[in-house]
mmCIF file of C-alpha atoms in Angstrom:
data_model
loop_
_atom_site.group_PDB
_atom_site.id
_atom_site.type_symbol
_atom_site.label_atom_id
_atom_site.label_comp_id
_atom_site.label_asym_id
_atom_site.label_seq_id
_atom_site.Cartn_x
_atom_site.Cartn_y
_atom_site.Cartn_z
ATOM 1 C CA MET G 1 0.089 0.008 0.135
ATOM 2 C CA SER G 2 1.475 3.296 -0.973
ATOM 3 C CA GLU G 3 1.319 6.227 1.483
ATOM 4 C CA GLN G 4 -0.985 9.047 0.321
ATOM 5 C CA PRO G 5 0.260 12.626 0.823
ATOM 6 C CA ALA G 6 -1.531 14.696 3.267
ATOM 7 C CA PRO G 7 -4.017 17.101 1.650
ATOM 8 C CA ALA G 8 -2.676 20.537 1.218
ATOM 9 C CA PRO G 9 -4.256 23.370 3.362
ATOM 10 C CA MET G 10 -6.920 25.390 1.496
ATOM 11 C CA PRO G 11 -5.290 28.576 0.435
ATOM 12 C CA VAL G 12 -6.845 31.639 1.819
ATOM 13 C CA PRO G 13 -6.124 34.922 -0.052
ATOM 14 C CA ALA G 14 -4.280 37.673 1.794
ATOM 15 C CA PRO G 15 -6.621 40.140 3.364
ATOM 16 C CA SER G 16 -6.946 43.160 1.066
ATOM 17 C CA ALA G 17 -5.683 45.330 3.832
ATOM 18 C CA SER G 18 -2.743 43.114 4.845
ATOM 19 C CA PRO G 19 -0.038 44.912 6.817
ATOM 20 C CA LEU G 20 2.670 42.634 5.225
ATOM 21 C CA PRO G 21 4.833 43.402 2.341
ATOM 22 C CA PRO G 22 2.905 42.252 -0.850
ATOM 23 C CA GLY G 23 5.343 39.419 -1.724
ATOM 24 C CA VAL G 24 5.031 38.052 1.798
ATOM 25 C CA ALA G 25 1.277 38.182 1.871
ATOM 26 C CA ALA G 26 0.927 36.734 -1.412
ATOM 27 C CA ALA G 27 3.278 33.667 -0.604
ATOM 28 C CA LEU G 28 1.588 32.750 2.676
ATOM 29 C CA LYS G 29 -0.799 29.791 2.461
ATOM 30 C CA ARG G 30 -3.269 30.325 5.355
ATOM 31 C CA ASP G 31 -5.747 27.778 6.664
ATOM 32 C CA ASN G 32 -9.591 28.405 6.457
ATOM 33 C CA ALA G 33 -9.335 30.757 9.455
ATOM 34 C CA GLY G 34 -6.570 32.885 7.861
ATOM 35 C CA LEU G 35 -3.928 31.366 10.184
ATOM 36 C CA VAL G 36 -0.372 29.904 9.611
ATOM 37 C CA ALA G 37 1.518 27.584 11.858
ATOM 38 C CA ALA G 38 4.599 29.251 13.622
ATOM 39 C CA VAL G 39 7.233 26.914 15.052
ATOM 40 C CA VAL G 40 9.241 28.697 17.769
ATOM 41 C CA GLN G 41 12.951 27.621 18.155
ATOM 42 C CA GLN G 42 15.609 28.732 20.493
ATOM 43 C CA PHE G 43 18.106 30.512 18.263
ATOM 44 C CA ASP G 44 21.425 29.292 19.730
ATOM 45 C CA THR G 45 20.492 25.644 20.721
ATOM 46 C CA ASN G 46 17.780 24.819 18.025
ATOM 47 C CA GLU G 47 15.625 23.556 20.914
ATOM 48 C CA VAL G 48 11.859 23.477 19.509
ATOM 49 C CA LEU G 49 9.946 25.493 22.117
ATOM 50 C CA MET G 50 6.388 25.599 21.029
ATOM 51 C CA LEU G 51 3.894 26.079 18.341
ATOM 52 C CA GLY G 52 1.597 28.996 17.813
ATOM 53 C CA TRP G 53 -0.670 30.687 15.189
ATOM 54 C CA MET G 54 -0.354 33.727 13.317
ATOM 55 C CA ASP G 55 -2.480 35.744 10.912
ATOM 56 C CA ASP G 56 -1.195 38.595 8.924
ATOM 57 C CA GLU G 57 -1.387 41.008 11.604
ATOM 58 C CA ALA G 58 0.282 38.949 14.249
ATOM 59 C CA LEU G 59 3.156 38.174 11.857
ATOM 60 C CA HIS G 60 3.459 41.928 11.162
ATOM 61 C CA ARG G 61 3.727 42.690 14.803
ATOM 62 C CA THR G 62 6.312 39.963 15.203
ATOM 63 C CA LEU G 63 8.384 41.325 12.256
ATOM 64 C CA THR G 64 8.397 44.970 13.422
ATOM 65 C CA SER G 65 8.422 44.758 17.169
ATOM 66 C CA GLY G 66 11.200 42.411 18.058
ATOM 67 C CA ARG G 67 8.621 40.425 20.252
ATOM 68 C CA VAL G 68 6.622 37.438 19.192
ATOM 69 C CA THR G 69 2.862 37.944 18.847
ATOM 70 C CA PHE G 70 0.274 35.090 18.114
ATOM 71 C CA TYR G 71 -3.226 34.889 17.409
ATOM 72 C CA SER G 72 -5.217 32.785 19.956
ATOM 73 C CA ARG G 73 -7.732 30.517 18.332
ATOM 74 C CA SER G 74 -9.692 29.862 21.483
ATOM 75 C CA ARG G 75 -9.693 33.611 22.664
ATOM 76 C CA GLN G 76 -9.816 35.006 19.257
ATOM 77 C CA GLU G 77 -7.413 37.831 20.144
ATOM 78 C CA TYR G 78 -3.756 38.611 19.882
ATOM 79 C CA TRP G 79 -1.298 37.954 22.610
ATOM 80 C CA ARG G 80 2.344 38.770 22.937
ATOM 81 C CA LYS G 81 4.453 36.085 24.625
ATOM 82 C CA GLY G 82 5.618 37.237 27.954
ATOM 83 C CA ASP G 83 3.338 40.109 28.678
ATOM 84 C CA THR G 84 1.597 38.550 31.582
ATOM 85 C CA SER G 85 4.281 35.800 32.437
ATOM 86 C CA GLY G 86 7.360 37.791 31.883
ATOM 87 C CA HIS G 87 8.697 34.796 29.751
ATOM 88 C CA VAL G 88 9.509 37.006 26.794
ATOM 89 C CA GLN G 89 10.553 35.728 23.270
ATOM 90 C CA TRP G 90 12.864 38.145 21.546
ATOM 91 C CA VAL G 91 12.845 37.563 17.786
ATOM 92 C CA LYS G 92 16.176 36.745 16.207
ATOM 93 C CA SER G 93 14.738 35.791 12.781
ATOM 94 C CA VAL G 94 11.586 34.631 10.831
ATOM 95 C CA ALA G 95 11.506 32.148 7.751
ATOM 96 C CA MET G 96 8.805 30.833 5.820
ATOM 97 C CA ASP G 97 8.909 27.212 4.633
ATOM 98 C CA CYS G 98 9.140 26.255 0.845
ATOM 99 C CA ASP G 99 5.365 25.910 0.773
ATOM 100 C CA GLY G 100 4.393 29.000 2.564
ATOM 101 C CA ASP G 101 2.379 27.333 5.040
ATOM 102 C CA ALA G 102 4.505 27.327 8.036
ATOM 103 C CA LEU G 103 6.897 29.756 9.707
ATOM 104 C CA LEU G 104 10.001 29.236 11.743
ATOM 105 C CA VAL G 105 10.536 31.902 14.290
ATOM 106 C CA ARG G 106 14.018 31.836 15.863
ATOM 107 C CA VAL G 107 14.040 33.451 19.299
ATOM 108 C CA ASP G 108 15.899 34.058 22.569
ATOM 109 C CA GLN G 109 13.545 32.672 25.181
ATOM 110 C CA VAL G 110 13.503 34.201 28.490
ATOM 111 C CA GLY G 111 12.135 31.724 31.032
ATOM 112 C CA ALA G 112 9.538 28.938 30.192
ATOM 113 C CA ALA G 113 8.147 28.827 26.808
ATOM 114 C CA CYS G 114 5.164 26.483 27.751
ATOM 115 C CA HIS G 115 2.174 27.927 29.710
ATOM 116 C CA THR G 116 2.690 24.867 32.088
ATOM 117 C CA GLY G 117 5.927 26.264 33.270
ATOM 118 C CA THR G 118 8.213 23.961 31.333
ATOM 119 C CA ARG G 119 11.069 25.122 29.082
ATOM 120 C CA THR G 120 9.310 23.748 26.088
ATOM 121 C CA CYS G 121 5.851 22.583 25.327
ATOM 122 C CA PHE G 122 7.369 19.182 24.455
ATOM 123 C CA ASP G 123 9.329 18.509 27.640
ATOM 124 C CA GLY G 124 8.350 15.180 29.339
ATOM 125 C CA ARG G 125 5.662 14.544 26.587
ATOM 126 C CA GLY G 126 7.556 11.853 24.376
ATOM 127 C CA LEU G 127 5.480 9.281 22.758
ATOM 128 C CA ASP G 128 6.614 5.638 22.359
ATOM 129 C CA VAL G 129 7.632 4.824 18.701
ATOM 130 C CA THR G 130 7.155 1.179 17.668
ATOM 131 C CA ALA G 131 7.773 1.444 14.066
ATOM 132 C CA LEU G 132 10.079 -0.979 12.452
ATOM 133 C CA ASP G 133 13.662 0.395 11.876
ATOM 134 C CA THR G 134 13.838 0.122 8.231
ATOM 135 C CA SER G 135 17.452 1.255 8.155
ATOM 136 C CA THR G 136 18.713 -2.224 9.237
ATOM 137 C CA THR G 137 16.245 -4.230 7.200
ATOM 138 C CA SER G 138 16.251 -2.435 3.752
ATOM 139 C CA GLY G 139 19.581 -3.905 2.594
ATOM 140 C CA GLU G 140 21.229 -0.569 2.407
ATOM 141 C CA ALA G 141 24.633 -0.252 3.922
#
């Protein structure tokens, strides 16, 4: 059985009044809610800290303020990381992936990145992997 690729996100056009540069706004592939996933990574250790969501305004604020701003899907409002916790994310760089449907935000994280108080949202949350190790059974050396 061949593996089927995941369906591509439905492109949502850039808002007509997008605050982003036209080329960036045109390249982003947003979900049906107008959002794009933003993976946050510690700039010097490459540690993956968290995943958040951004619309055009949140990305614009992130690119122009030096601090990471997300769009909360549950509260339907913007929030800037660290405003209430003091655990600030200072932006070092932002990159768009090859498909335009994800962002990589490299930061200098102050304190915990996760709302639970852990350094990353992935601390202590590893899952058991039971897949067959094909590197030793495929005949490749």
